[in-house]
Amino acid sequence: MTAYTNPRSRTLPESTYAVLGLIDERPASGYDLASFADRALGYFWPVSRTLAYRELSRLEGLGWLEATNVTQLRYPDKRVWSITEAGRRAVAGWLSTPPEGGSTFRSAFLLKFMFAIRMQPHDLSRLLTDYRESLDTTVRDLAAIIDLLEDRPEARMGRLAALHGLRSAEARLGWLAEVEQELDLGPPEPAEGRPDSGGDAAARDRTA
Amino acid sequence: MTAYTNPRSRTLPESTYAVLGLIDERPASGYDLASFADRALGYFWPVSRTLAYRELSRLEGLGWLEATNVTQLRYPDKRVWSITEAGRRAVAGWLSTPPEGGSTFRSAFLLKFMFAIRMQPHDLSRLLTDYRESLDTTVRDLAAIIDLLEDRPEARMGRLAALHGLRSAEARLGWLAEVEQELDLGPPEPAEGRPDSGGDAAARDRTA
DNA sequence: AAGCCCATGTAATGAGTTACATGATTCG
DNA sequence: CGAATCATGTAACTCATTACATGGGCTT
């Protein structure tokens, strides 16, 4: 309806090509696509379910995708999308040009961290602890994904993309250790044995 | 006008607190604030000039900021903003709660990289080269900032935030080397001495 | 004369998220 | 019997960006 079907007037958002590229790989329903996109691109290019549907109809309007109705017995009928010849050309064109626009990084953690001098010590260490926990989770998740894809050569790029995230997260854990040392907050283990802040570089080595 | 002046109905965006926190540090005009925000938060929480103005008037509506008219001789008059008592309380409240929402990472590079199998070899190496260049620039810029802030204790958090970016960028350069090795694209030096892909770990060491 | 710095905003646009709406089937 | 899965969408919202508008003073 309110679709922006004219590719000449302005450049399409990258998410449009993300969806197009995924359908090029394997035809799918909107529902399928959304969950597949979440697994494949979720870490560096989230495409929500709603957005997936919107991009699909935009791509239909552009003539880059077409739908086939599939009736199902135990599940609702669905529209399975596949790429057209024009769509294939569009993907090729997109892949042959350098990424424009895109790439943003926003960190609510760093934003708050910038004002750390005005934070209560307790809140600061909480902030850092929470950050470490989220990084630990990321490391675990990505390591598992990499492990899973190790022996699947067709998923090579996915594995390498996950590795990109893993290396970044590891570097940030290293940064956290540096920061905690400089701010003389020992690594948070307030259980027993009061941290005598023995300047240990051992904490840097967490490449598990 | 169409401002959302009621903090009880829904949580305010983090950018609102970003502006509030900066004004808390030093009163400034909208114009000043925008350029200061760009320097201080630009790498992890961009606040455009237009957005800065919008947030300032929102904060005025909330009673968290107030303006003083300042007439100038050689420059246009301006409104200098400073924080109110209520504003100070709002900052304190914000700082004592864990970051909600925020933190997004979107990489147009990784998105394209995921479809690398369908790329022409030339376009792929171009993609990687461009990425390396942007990372190199980031590393240089952040290293310079860190160097500049080394002997300014009041800018400690800024220095550490920059270090966060530096460590991430370094890790990504390391990742790039791994990837180029695996995809058997030697590091791009097509000048002379054809790269015999001597598996060198030397390229990993770019902590200059 | 061109162009940047200071200064403040409005208007238009859009990308993306969250909530809402509906409904059959299957599994614990 | 409730929850999850499969399936498709609409509606509302708003954050954020880009373009537009204006204008004096200073620098090259």
CSV table of C-alpha atoms (C1' of nucleotides) in Angstrom, one decimal:
chain,number,residue,atom,x,y,z
A,1,MET,CA,0.0,0.0,0.0
A,2,THR,CA,2.2,2.7,1.3
A,3,ALA,CA,5.1,0.9,-0.2
A,4,TYR,CA,8.1,2.6,-1.6
A,5,THR,CA,8.4,0.7,-4.8
A,6,ASN,CA,10.6,3.0,-6.7
A,7,PRO,CA,14.3,2.1,-6.5
A,8,ARG,CA,15.4,5.0,-8.6
A,9,SER,CA,14.2,7.7,-6.3
A,10,ARG,CA,16.2,6.7,-3.3
A,11,THR,CA,18.4,3.8,-2.2
A,12,LEU,CA,16.6,1.0,-0.4
A,13,PRO,CA,17.5,0.1,3.1
A,14,GLU,CA,20.0,-2.7,3.6
A,15,SER,CA,17.3,-4.8,5.3
A,16,THR,CA,15.5,-5.1,2.0
A,17,TYR,CA,18.6,-6.7,0.5
A,18,ALA,CA,19.0,-8.8,3.6
A,19,VAL,CA,15.6,-10.3,3.0
A,20,LEU,CA,16.2,-10.6,-0.7
A,21,GLY,CA,19.5,-12.4,-0.2
A,22,LEU,CA,18.0,-14.9,2.3
A,23,ILE,CA,15.1,-15.8,0.0
A,24,ASP,CA,17.7,-16.2,-2.8
A,25,GLU,CA,19.4,-18.8,-0.7
A,26,ARG,CA,16.2,-20.6,0.1
A,27,PRO,CA,12.6,-19.9,-0.7
A,28,ALA,CA,10.5,-19.5,2.5
A,29,SER,CA,7.3,-18.2,4.0
A,30,GLY,CA,7.4,-14.9,5.9
A,31,TYR,CA,7.2,-16.8,9.1
A,32,ASP,CA,10.1,-19.1,8.1
A,33,LEU,CA,12.1,-16.2,6.9
A,34,ALA,CA,11.8,-14.3,10.1
A,35,SER,CA,13.1,-17.1,12.2
A,36,PHE,CA,15.8,-17.9,9.8
A,37,ALA,CA,16.9,-14.3,9.6
A,38,ASP,CA,17.0,-14.3,13.4
A,39,ARG,CA,19.4,-17.2,13.5
A,40,ALA,CA,21.5,-16.1,10.5
A,41,LEU,CA,21.7,-12.4,10.9
A,42,GLY,CA,20.4,-11.7,14.3
A,43,TYR,CA,23.7,-10.8,15.9
A,44,PHE,CA,24.6,-8.0,13.5
A,45,TRP,CA,21.5,-7.2,11.5
A,46,PRO,CA,18.3,-7.9,13.3
A,47,VAL,CA,15.2,-8.2,11.2
A,48,SER,CA,12.0,-8.4,13.2
A,49,ARG,CA,9.1,-10.5,12.1
A,50,THR,CA,7.0,-7.5,11.3
A,51,LEU,CA,9.8,-5.9,9.3
A,52,ALA,CA,10.3,-9.2,7.4
A,53,TYR,CA,6.7,-9.1,6.2
A,54,ARG,CA,6.9,-5.5,5.2
A,55,GLU,CA,10.1,-6.1,3.2
A,56,LEU,CA,8.6,-9.1,1.5
A,57,SER,CA,5.7,-7.1,0.2
A,58,ARG,CA,8.0,-4.3,-0.8
A,59,LEU,CA,10.1,-6.7,-2.7
A,60,GLU,CA,7.0,-8.1,-4.4
A,61,GLY,CA,6.1,-4.6,-5.5
A,62,LEU,CA,9.6,-4.2,-7.0
A,63,GLY,CA,9.1,-7.5,-8.9
A,64,TRP,CA,12.1,-9.0,-7.2
A,65,LEU,CA,10.2,-11.7,-5.4
A,66,GLU,CA,7.1,-13.7,-6.2
A,67,ALA,CA,4.8,-15.7,-4.0
A,68,THR,CA,3.3,-19.1,-4.4
A,69,ASN,CA,0.3,-20.2,-2.4
A,70,VAL,CA,0.8,-23.4,-0.6
A,71,THR,CA,-2.2,-25.1,1.1
A,72,GLN,CA,-1.4,-27.1,4.2
A,73,LEU,CA,-3.4,-29.7,6.1
A,74,ARG,CA,-2.4,-29.4,9.7
A,75,TYR,CA,-1.1,-25.8,9.4
A,76,PRO,CA,-2.5,-22.6,8.0
A,77,ASP,CA,-1.9,-22.0,4.3
A,78,LYS,CA,1.1,-20.0,3.5
A,79,ARG,CA,2.8,-17.9,0.8
A,80,VAL,CA,6.2,-19.2,-0.2
A,81,TRP,CA,8.4,-16.6,-1.6
A,82,SER,CA,11.1,-17.1,-4.2
A,83,ILE,CA,13.4,-14.8,-6.1
A,84,THR,CA,12.8,-13.6,-9.7
A,85,GLU,CA,15.3,-13.0,-12.4
A,86,ALA,CA,15.2,-9.3,-11.7
A,87,GLY,CA,15.7,-10.0,-8.0
A,88,ARG,CA,18.8,-12.1,-8.8
A,89,ARG,CA,20.2,-9.2,-10.7
A,90,ALA,CA,19.4,-6.8,-7.9
A,91,VAL,CA,21.3,-9.1,-5.4
A,92,ALA,CA,24.3,-9.2,-7.8
A,93,GLY,CA,24.2,-5.4,-8.1
A,94,TRP,CA,24.0,-5.0,-4.3
A,95,LEU,CA,26.9,-7.4,-3.7
A,96,SER,CA,29.1,-5.6,-6.2
A,97,THR,CA,28.9,-2.3,-4.4
A,98,PRO,CA,30.5,-1.3,-1.1
A,99,PRO,CA,28.2,-1.2,1.9
A,100,GLU,CA,26.7,2.3,2.0
A,101,GLY,CA,25.2,3.8,5.1
A,102,GLY,CA,24.7,1.0,7.6
A,103,SER,CA,26.9,0.0,10.5
A,104,THR,CA,25.9,1.6,13.7
A,105,PHE,CA,27.1,0.9,17.2
A,106,ARG,CA,25.2,2.2,20.2
A,107,SER,CA,26.1,1.1,23.7
A,108,ALA,CA,23.9,2.1,26.6
A,109,PHE,CA,26.6,0.6,28.8
A,110,LEU,CA,29.3,3.0,27.6
A,111,LEU,CA,26.9,5.9,27.8
A,112,LYS,CA,26.3,5.3,31.5
A,113,PHE,CA,29.9,4.4,32.0
A,114,MET,CA,30.9,7.9,30.8
A,115,PHE,CA,29.1,9.3,33.8
A,116,ALA,CA,30.7,6.8,36.2
A,117,ILE,CA,32.4,9.5,38.4
A,118,ARG,CA,28.9,10.6,39.5
A,119,MET,CA,27.8,7.0,40.3
A,120,GLN,CA,27.7,5.4,43.6
A,121,PRO,CA,30.6,2.8,43.8
A,122,HIS,CA,28.0,0.1,44.3
A,123,ASP,CA,26.1,1.1,41.1
A,124,LEU,CA,29.3,1.3,39.2
A,125,SER,CA,30.4,-2.2,40.1
A,126,ARG,CA,26.9,-3.4,39.4
A,127,LEU,CA,27.1,-1.8,35.9
A,128,LEU,CA,30.4,-3.6,35.2
A,129,THR,CA,29.2,-6.9,36.6
A,130,ASP,CA,26.1,-6.8,34.4
A,131,TYR,CA,28.2,-6.0,31.4
A,132,ARG,CA,30.6,-8.9,32.1
A,133,GLU,CA,27.6,-11.2,32.4
A,134,SER,CA,26.2,-10.2,29.1
A,135,LEU,CA,29.6,-10.5,27.5
A,136,ASP,CA,30.0,-14.0,29.0
A,137,THR,CA,26.7,-15.0,27.7
A,138,THR,CA,27.6,-13.7,24.2
A,139,VAL,CA,30.9,-15.6,24.3
A,140,ARG,CA,29.2,-18.8,25.3
A,141,ASP,CA,26.5,-18.5,22.7
A,142,LEU,CA,28.9,-17.6,19.9
A,143,ALA,CA,31.4,-20.3,20.8
A,144,ALA,CA,28.5,-22.9,20.7
A,145,ILE,CA,27.4,-21.7,17.3
A,146,ILE,CA,31.0,-21.8,15.9
A,147,ASP,CA,31.4,-25.3,17.3
A,148,LEU,CA,28.2,-26.3,15.7
A,149,LEU,CA,29.1,-24.9,12.3
A,150,GLU,CA,32.7,-26.2,12.4
A,151,ASP,CA,32.0,-29.2,10.1
A,152,ARG,CA,29.4,-27.5,7.9
A,153,PRO,CA,31.4,-26.0,5.0
A,154,GLU,CA,28.3,-24.4,3.5
A,155,ALA,CA,27.9,-22.3,6.7
A,156,ARG,CA,31.4,-21.0,6.5
A,157,MET,CA,30.5,-17.4,6.4
A,158,GLY,CA,28.1,-17.8,9.2
A,159,ARG,CA,30.8,-19.3,11.3
A,160,LEU,CA,33.2,-16.5,10.5
A,161,ALA,CA,30.6,-13.9,11.3
A,162,ALA,CA,30.1,-15.5,14.6
A,163,LEU,CA,33.8,-15.5,15.1
A,164,HIS,CA,33.8,-11.8,14.5
A,165,GLY,CA,31.4,-11.4,17.4
A,166,LEU,CA,33.4,-13.7,19.6
A,167,ARG,CA,36.6,-11.9,19.1
A,168,SER,CA,34.9,-8.6,19.8
A,169,ALA,CA,33.4,-9.9,23.0
A,170,GLU,CA,36.6,-11.4,24.1
A,171,ALA,CA,38.4,-8.1,23.6
A,172,ARG,CA,35.8,-6.4,25.7
A,173,LEU,CA,36.2,-8.8,28.5
A,174,GLY,CA,39.9,-8.0,28.4
A,175,TRP,CA,39.0,-4.3,28.5
A,176,LEU,CA,36.8,-4.9,31.5
A,177,ALA,CA,39.7,-6.5,33.3
A,178,GLU,CA,41.9,-3.5,32.5
A,179,VAL,CA,39.2,-1.1,33.7
A,180,GLU,CA,38.6,-3.0,36.9
A,181,GLN,CA,42.2,-2.9,37.6
A,182,GLU,CA,42.5,0.8,37.0
A,183,LEU,CA,39.5,1.6,39.0
A,184,ASP,CA,40.8,-0.7,41.8
A,185,LEU,CA,37.6,-2.7,41.8
A,186,GLY,CA,38.9,-6.2,42.1
A,187,PRO,CA,37.1,-8.7,39.9
A,188,PRO,CA,33.8,-9.2,41.7
A,189,GLU,CA,34.2,-12.1,44.1
A,190,PRO,CA,33.0,-10.5,47.4
A,191,ALA,CA,32.3,-14.0,48.8
A,192,GLU,CA,35.4,-14.5,51.1
A,193,GLY,CA,39.0,-13.6,51.1
A,194,ARG,CA,38.9,-9.8,50.8
A,195,PRO,CA,40.5,-8.9,47.4
A,196,ASP,CA,43.9,-7.5,48.2
A,197,SER,CA,44.1,-6.2,44.6
A,198,GLY,CA,47.1,-8.3,43.8
A,199,GLY,CA,47.7,-6.9,40.3
A,200,ASP,CA,47.1,-10.0,38.4
A,201,ALA,CA,47.4,-10.2,34.6
A,202,ALA,CA,45.9,-13.7,34.9
A,203,ALA,CA,42.4,-12.3,34.6
A,204,ARG,CA,43.2,-11.2,31.1
A,205,ASP,CA,43.5,-14.8,30.0
A,206,ARG,CA,39.9,-15.8,29.6
A,207,THR,CA,40.0,-17.4,26.1
A,208,ALA,CA,38.1,-20.4,27.4
B,1,MET,CA,4.5,21.2,21.1
B,2,THR,CA,4.1,17.5,20.5
B,3,ALA,CA,6.5,16.9,23.3
B,4,TYR,CA,6.3,13.9,25.6
B,5,THR,CA,6.6,15.6,28.8
B,6,ASN,CA,5.3,12.9,31.1
B,7,PRO,CA,8.0,10.7,32.5
B,8,ARG,CA,5.5,8.5,34.2
B,9,SER,CA,3.7,7.2,31.2
B,10,ARG,CA,6.7,5.7,29.5
B,11,THR,CA,10.4,5.6,29.9
B,12,LEU,CA,12.4,8.3,28.2
B,13,PRO,CA,15.0,7.4,25.6
B,14,GLU,CA,18.5,7.2,26.7
B,15,SER,CA,19.5,10.1,24.5
B,16,THR,CA,17.4,12.4,26.8
B,17,TYR,CA,19.6,11.4,29.7
B,18,ALA,CA,22.7,11.7,27.6
B,19,VAL,CA,21.9,15.3,27.0
B,20,LEU,CA,20.9,15.9,30.6
B,21,GLY,CA,24.1,14.3,31.9
B,22,LEU,CA,26.2,16.5,29.6
B,23,ILE,CA,24.5,19.7,30.7
B,24,ASP,CA,25.0,18.6,34.2
B,25,GLU,CA,28.7,18.5,33.6
B,26,ARG,CA,28.8,21.9,31.9
B,27,PRO,CA,26.1,24.3,31.0
B,28,ALA,CA,26.0,25.0,27.3
B,29,SER,CA,24.0,26.3,24.4
B,30,GLY,CA,22.3,23.8,22.0
B,31,TYR,CA,25.0,24.4,19.5
B,32,ASP,CA,27.8,23.9,22.0
B,33,LEU,CA,26.2,20.8,23.4
B,34,ALA,CA,25.9,19.2,20.0
B,35,SER,CA,29.5,19.5,19.2
B,36,PHE,CA,30.5,18.5,22.7
B,37,ALA,CA,28.3,15.4,22.5
B,38,ASP,CA,29.8,14.5,19.2
B,39,ARG,CA,33.3,14.5,20.7
B,40,ALA,CA,32.3,12.9,24.0
B,41,LEU,CA,29.7,10.3,23.0
B,42,GLY,CA,29.9,10.2,19.2
B,43,TYR,CA,31.6,6.8,19.0
B,44,PHE,CA,29.0,4.9,21.0
B,45,TRP,CA,26.0,7.2,21.3
B,46,PRO,CA,25.6,9.7,18.5
B,47,VAL,CA,23.4,12.7,19.2
B,48,SER,CA,22.8,14.7,16.1
B,49,ARG,CA,22.4,18.5,16.3
B,50,THR,CA,18.7,18.4,15.6
B,51,LEU,CA,18.2,15.7,18.1
B,52,ALA,CA,20.1,17.7,20.7
B,53,TYR,CA,17.8,20.7,20.3
B,54,ARG,CA,14.7,18.4,20.5
B,55,GLU,CA,15.9,16.8,23.7
B,56,LEU,CA,16.8,20.2,25.2
B,57,SER,CA,13.2,21.4,24.8
B,58,ARG,CA,11.9,18.1,26.1
B,59,LEU,CA,14.0,18.5,29.1
B,60,GLU,CA,12.8,22.0,29.6
B,61,GLY,CA,9.3,20.8,29.5
B,62,LEU,CA,10.1,18.2,32.2
B,63,GLY,CA,11.6,21.0,34.3
B,64,TRP,CA,14.9,19.3,34.4
B,65,LEU,CA,16.7,22.0,32.5
B,66,GLU,CA,16.4,25.8,32.4
B,67,ALA,CA,17.6,28.3,29.9
B,68,THR,CA,19.3,31.7,30.3
B,69,ASN,CA,19.4,34.1,27.5
B,70,VAL,CA,22.9,35.4,26.7
B,71,THR,CA,23.4,38.3,24.3
B,72,GLN,CA,26.6,38.3,22.4
B,73,LEU,CA,28.3,41.0,20.4
B,74,ARG,CA,30.0,39.2,17.5
B,75,TYR,CA,27.8,36.1,17.5
B,76,PRO,CA,24.1,35.5,17.6
B,77,ASP,CA,22.4,35.5,20.9
B,78,LYS,CA,22.1,32.2,22.6
B,79,ARG,CA,20.2,30.2,25.2
B,80,VAL,CA,22.6,28.6,27.7
B,81,TRP,CA,21.1,25.6,29.4
B,82,SER,CA,21.8,24.4,32.9
B,83,ILE,CA,20.4,21.7,35.1
B,84,THR,CA,17.8,22.1,37.8
B,85,GLU,CA,17.5,20.5,41.2
B,86,ALA,CA,14.9,18.1,39.7
B,87,GLY,CA,17.2,17.4,36.8
B,88,ARG,CA,20.0,16.5,39.2
B,89,ARG,CA,17.7,14.0,40.9
B,90,ALA,CA,16.7,12.6,37.5
B,91,VAL,CA,20.3,12.0,36.6
B,92,ALA,CA,21.0,10.3,40.0
B,93,GLY,CA,18.0,8.1,39.4
B,94,TRP,CA,19.1,7.2,36.0
B,95,LEU,CA,22.6,6.4,37.1
B,96,SER,CA,21.4,4.1,39.8
B,97,THR,CA,19.4,1.8,37.5
B,98,PRO,CA,20.9,-0.7,35.1
B,99,PRO,CA,20.9,0.3,31.4
B,100,GLU,CA,17.5,-0.7,29.9
B,101,GLY,CA,16.9,-1.2,26.2
B,102,GLY,CA,19.8,0.4,24.5
B,103,SER,CA,22.9,-1.2,23.0
B,104,THR,CA,22.5,-2.1,19.4
B,105,PHE,CA,25.1,-3.3,16.9
B,106,ARG,CA,24.4,-3.3,13.2
B,107,SER,CA,27.1,-4.0,10.7
B,108,ALA,CA,26.5,-3.5,7.0
B,109,PHE,CA,29.9,-5.1,6.5
B,110,LEU,CA,28.9,-8.4,8.1
B,111,LEU,CA,25.6,-8.4,6.4
B,112,LYS,CA,27.3,-8.3,3.0
B,113,PHE,CA,30.0,-10.7,4.2
B,114,MET,CA,27.4,-13.3,4.9
B,115,PHE,CA,26.6,-13.5,1.2
B,116,ALA,CA,30.3,-13.6,0.3
B,117,ILE,CA,30.0,-17.0,-1.5
B,118,ARG,CA,27.9,-15.3,-4.2
B,119,MET,CA,30.4,-12.4,-4.6
B,120,GLN,CA,33.0,-12.0,-7.2
B,121,PRO,CA,36.4,-12.6,-5.7
B,122,HIS,CA,37.3,-9.1,-6.6
B,123,ASP,CA,34.3,-7.6,-4.8
B,124,LEU,CA,35.0,-9.7,-1.7
B,125,SER,CA,38.6,-8.6,-1.4
B,126,ARG,CA,37.4,-5.0,-1.9
B,127,LEU,CA,34.9,-5.5,0.9
B,128,LEU,CA,37.6,-6.8,3.2
B,129,THR,CA,40.1,-4.1,2.2
B,130,ASP,CA,37.5,-1.3,2.8
B,131,TYR,CA,36.7,-2.8,6.2
B,132,ARG,CA,40.4,-3.0,7.1
B,133,GLU,CA,40.8,0.7,6.1
B,134,SER,CA,37.9,1.8,8.2
B,135,LEU,CA,39.2,-0.2,11.2
B,136,ASP,CA,42.7,1.3,10.7
B,137,THR,CA,41.2,4.7,10.7
B,138,THR,CA,39.3,3.9,13.9
B,139,VAL,CA,42.4,2.6,15.6
B,140,ARG,CA,44.4,5.7,14.7
B,141,ASP,CA,41.7,8.1,15.8
B,142,LEU,CA,41.1,6.3,19.1
B,143,ALA,CA,44.7,5.9,19.8
B,144,ALA,CA,45.2,9.6,19.3
B,145,ILE,CA,42.3,10.4,21.6
B,146,ILE,CA,43.6,8.1,24.3
B,147,ASP,CA,47.1,9.7,23.9
B,148,LEU,CA,45.5,13.1,24.3
B,149,LEU,CA,43.6,12.2,27.4
B,150,GLU,CA,46.4,10.3,29.0
B,151,ASP,CA,47.4,13.1,31.4
B,152,ARG,CA,43.9,14.5,32.0
B,153,PRO,CA,42.5,12.7,35.0
B,154,GLU,CA,39.1,14.4,34.7
B,155,ALA,CA,38.7,12.7,31.3
B,156,ARG,CA,39.4,9.3,32.6
B,157,MET,CA,36.1,7.7,31.6
B,158,GLY,CA,36.4,9.2,28.2
B,159,ARG,CA,39.8,7.7,27.8
B,160,LEU,CA,38.6,4.3,29.0
B,161,ALA,CA,35.6,4.5,26.7
B,162,ALA,CA,37.9,5.2,23.8
B,163,LEU,CA,40.0,2.2,24.9
B,164,HIS,CA,36.9,0.1,24.7
B,165,GLY,CA,36.6,1.0,21.0
B,166,LEU,CA,40.3,0.6,20.4
B,167,ARG,CA,40.3,-2.9,21.8
B,168,SER,CA,37.3,-3.9,19.8
B,169,ALA,CA,38.8,-2.5,16.6
B,170,GLU,CA,42.1,-4.3,17.2
B,171,ALA,CA,40.3,-7.6,17.8
B,172,ARG,CA,38.5,-7.1,14.5
B,173,LEU,CA,41.7,-6.5,12.7
B,174,GLY,CA,42.9,-9.8,14.1
B,175,TRP,CA,39.7,-11.4,12.9
B,176,LEU,CA,40.3,-10.0,9.4
B,177,ALA,CA,43.8,-11.6,9.3
B,178,GLU,CA,42.3,-14.9,10.4
B,179,VAL,CA,39.6,-14.6,7.7
B,180,GLU,CA,42.0,-13.7,4.9
B,181,GLN,CA,44.1,-16.6,5.8
B,182,GLU,CA,41.2,-19.0,5.8
B,183,LEU,CA,39.8,-17.6,2.5
B,184,ASP,CA,43.4,-17.8,1.2
B,185,LEU,CA,43.3,-14.2,0.1
B,186,GLY,CA,46.7,-13.0,1.2
B,187,PRO,CA,46.9,-9.6,2.9
B,188,PRO,CA,46.3,-7.2,0.0
B,189,GLU,CA,49.6,-6.1,-1.3
B,190,PRO,CA,49.3,-6.8,-5.1
B,191,ALA,CA,52.1,-4.4,-5.8
B,192,GLU,CA,55.1,-6.8,-6.2
B,193,GLY,CA,56.3,-10.0,-4.8
B,194,ARG,CA,53.3,-12.2,-5.4
B,195,PRO,CA,52.0,-13.3,-2.0
B,196,ASP,CA,53.1,-17.0,-1.6
B,197,SER,CA,50.7,-17.2,1.4
B,198,GLY,CA,53.5,-18.0,3.8
B,199,GLY,CA,51.3,-18.6,6.8
B,200,ASP,CA,52.6,-15.7,8.8
B,201,ALA,CA,51.2,-14.9,12.2
B,202,ALA,CA,53.2,-11.7,11.9
B,203,ALA,CA,50.2,-9.9,10.4
B,204,ARG,CA,48.3,-10.5,13.6
B,205,ASP,CA,50.7,-8.2,15.5
B,206,ARG,CA,49.4,-4.8,14.5
B,207,THR,CA,49.2,-3.2,17.9
B,208,ALA,CA,51.0,-0.1,16.7
C,1,DA,C1',33.6,36.5,-3.2
C,2,DA,C1',33.5,32.0,-1.2
C,3,DG,C1',33.1,29.6,2.7
C,4,DC,C1',33.3,28.5,7.5
C,5,DC,C1',31.8,29.4,12.4
C,6,DC,C1',28.1,30.6,15.5
C,7,DA,C1',23.2,30.0,16.4
C,8,DT,C1',18.3,28.0,16.4
C,9,DG,C1',15.0,25.8,14.8
C,10,DT,C1',11.1,23.4,11.4
C,11,DA,C1',9.6,19.9,8.1
C,12,DA,C1',9.6,15.7,6.0
C,13,DT,C1',10.6,11.2,6.0
C,14,DG,C1',11.4,6.5,7.3
C,15,DA,C1',13.1,2.7,9.5
C,16,DG,C1',12.2,-0.3,13.0
C,17,DT,C1',9.8,-1.8,17.3
C,18,DT,C1',5.9,-3.1,20.1
C,19,DA,C1',1.2,-4.0,20.7
C,20,DC,C1',-2.9,-5.8,18.7
C,21,DA,C1',-5.8,-9.1,16.1
C,22,DT,C1',-7.1,-13.9,14.7
C,23,DG,C1',-7.1,-18.8,14.5
C,24,DA,C1',-6.1,-23.9,13.7
C,25,DT,C1',-3.2,-27.7,15.5
C,26,DT,C1',-0.3,-30.1,18.5
C,27,DC,C1',2.1,-31.4,22.6
C,28,DG,C1',2.7,-31.9,27.7
D,1,DC,C1',-6.4,-27.3,29.5
D,2,DG,C1',-2.8,-24.2,28.7
D,3,DA,C1',1.1,-23.2,26.0
D,4,DA,C1',3.7,-23.4,22.0
D,5,DT,C1',4.0,-23.6,16.9
D,6,DC,C1',2.6,-22.1,12.5
D,7,DA,C1',0.8,-18.4,9.9
D,8,DT,C1',-0.2,-13.4,8.3
D,9,DG,C1',-0.8,-9.1,8.9
D,10,DT,C1',-2.4,-4.0,10.7
D,11,DA,C1',-1.9,0.0,13.7
D,12,DA,C1',0.4,3.1,16.5
D,13,DC,C1',4.3,5.1,17.7
D,14,DT,C1',8.7,7.4,18.0
D,15,DC,C1',13.4,7.7,17.5
D,16,DA,C1',16.6,9.6,14.6
D,17,DT,C1',18.3,11.5,10.2
D,18,DT,C1',18.4,14.7,6.3
D,19,DA,C1',17.0,18.6,4.1
D,20,DC,C1',15.5,23.1,4.5
D,21,DA,C1',15.5,28.0,6.3
D,22,DT,C1',17.8,32.2,8.1
D,23,DG,C1',21.4,35.3,9.0
D,24,DG,C1',25.5,38.1,11.0
D,25,DG,C1',30.5,38.0,11.5
D,26,DC,C1',35.0,36.4,10.4
D,27,DT,C1',38.7,34.4,7.5
D,28,DT,C1',41.2,33.4,3.1
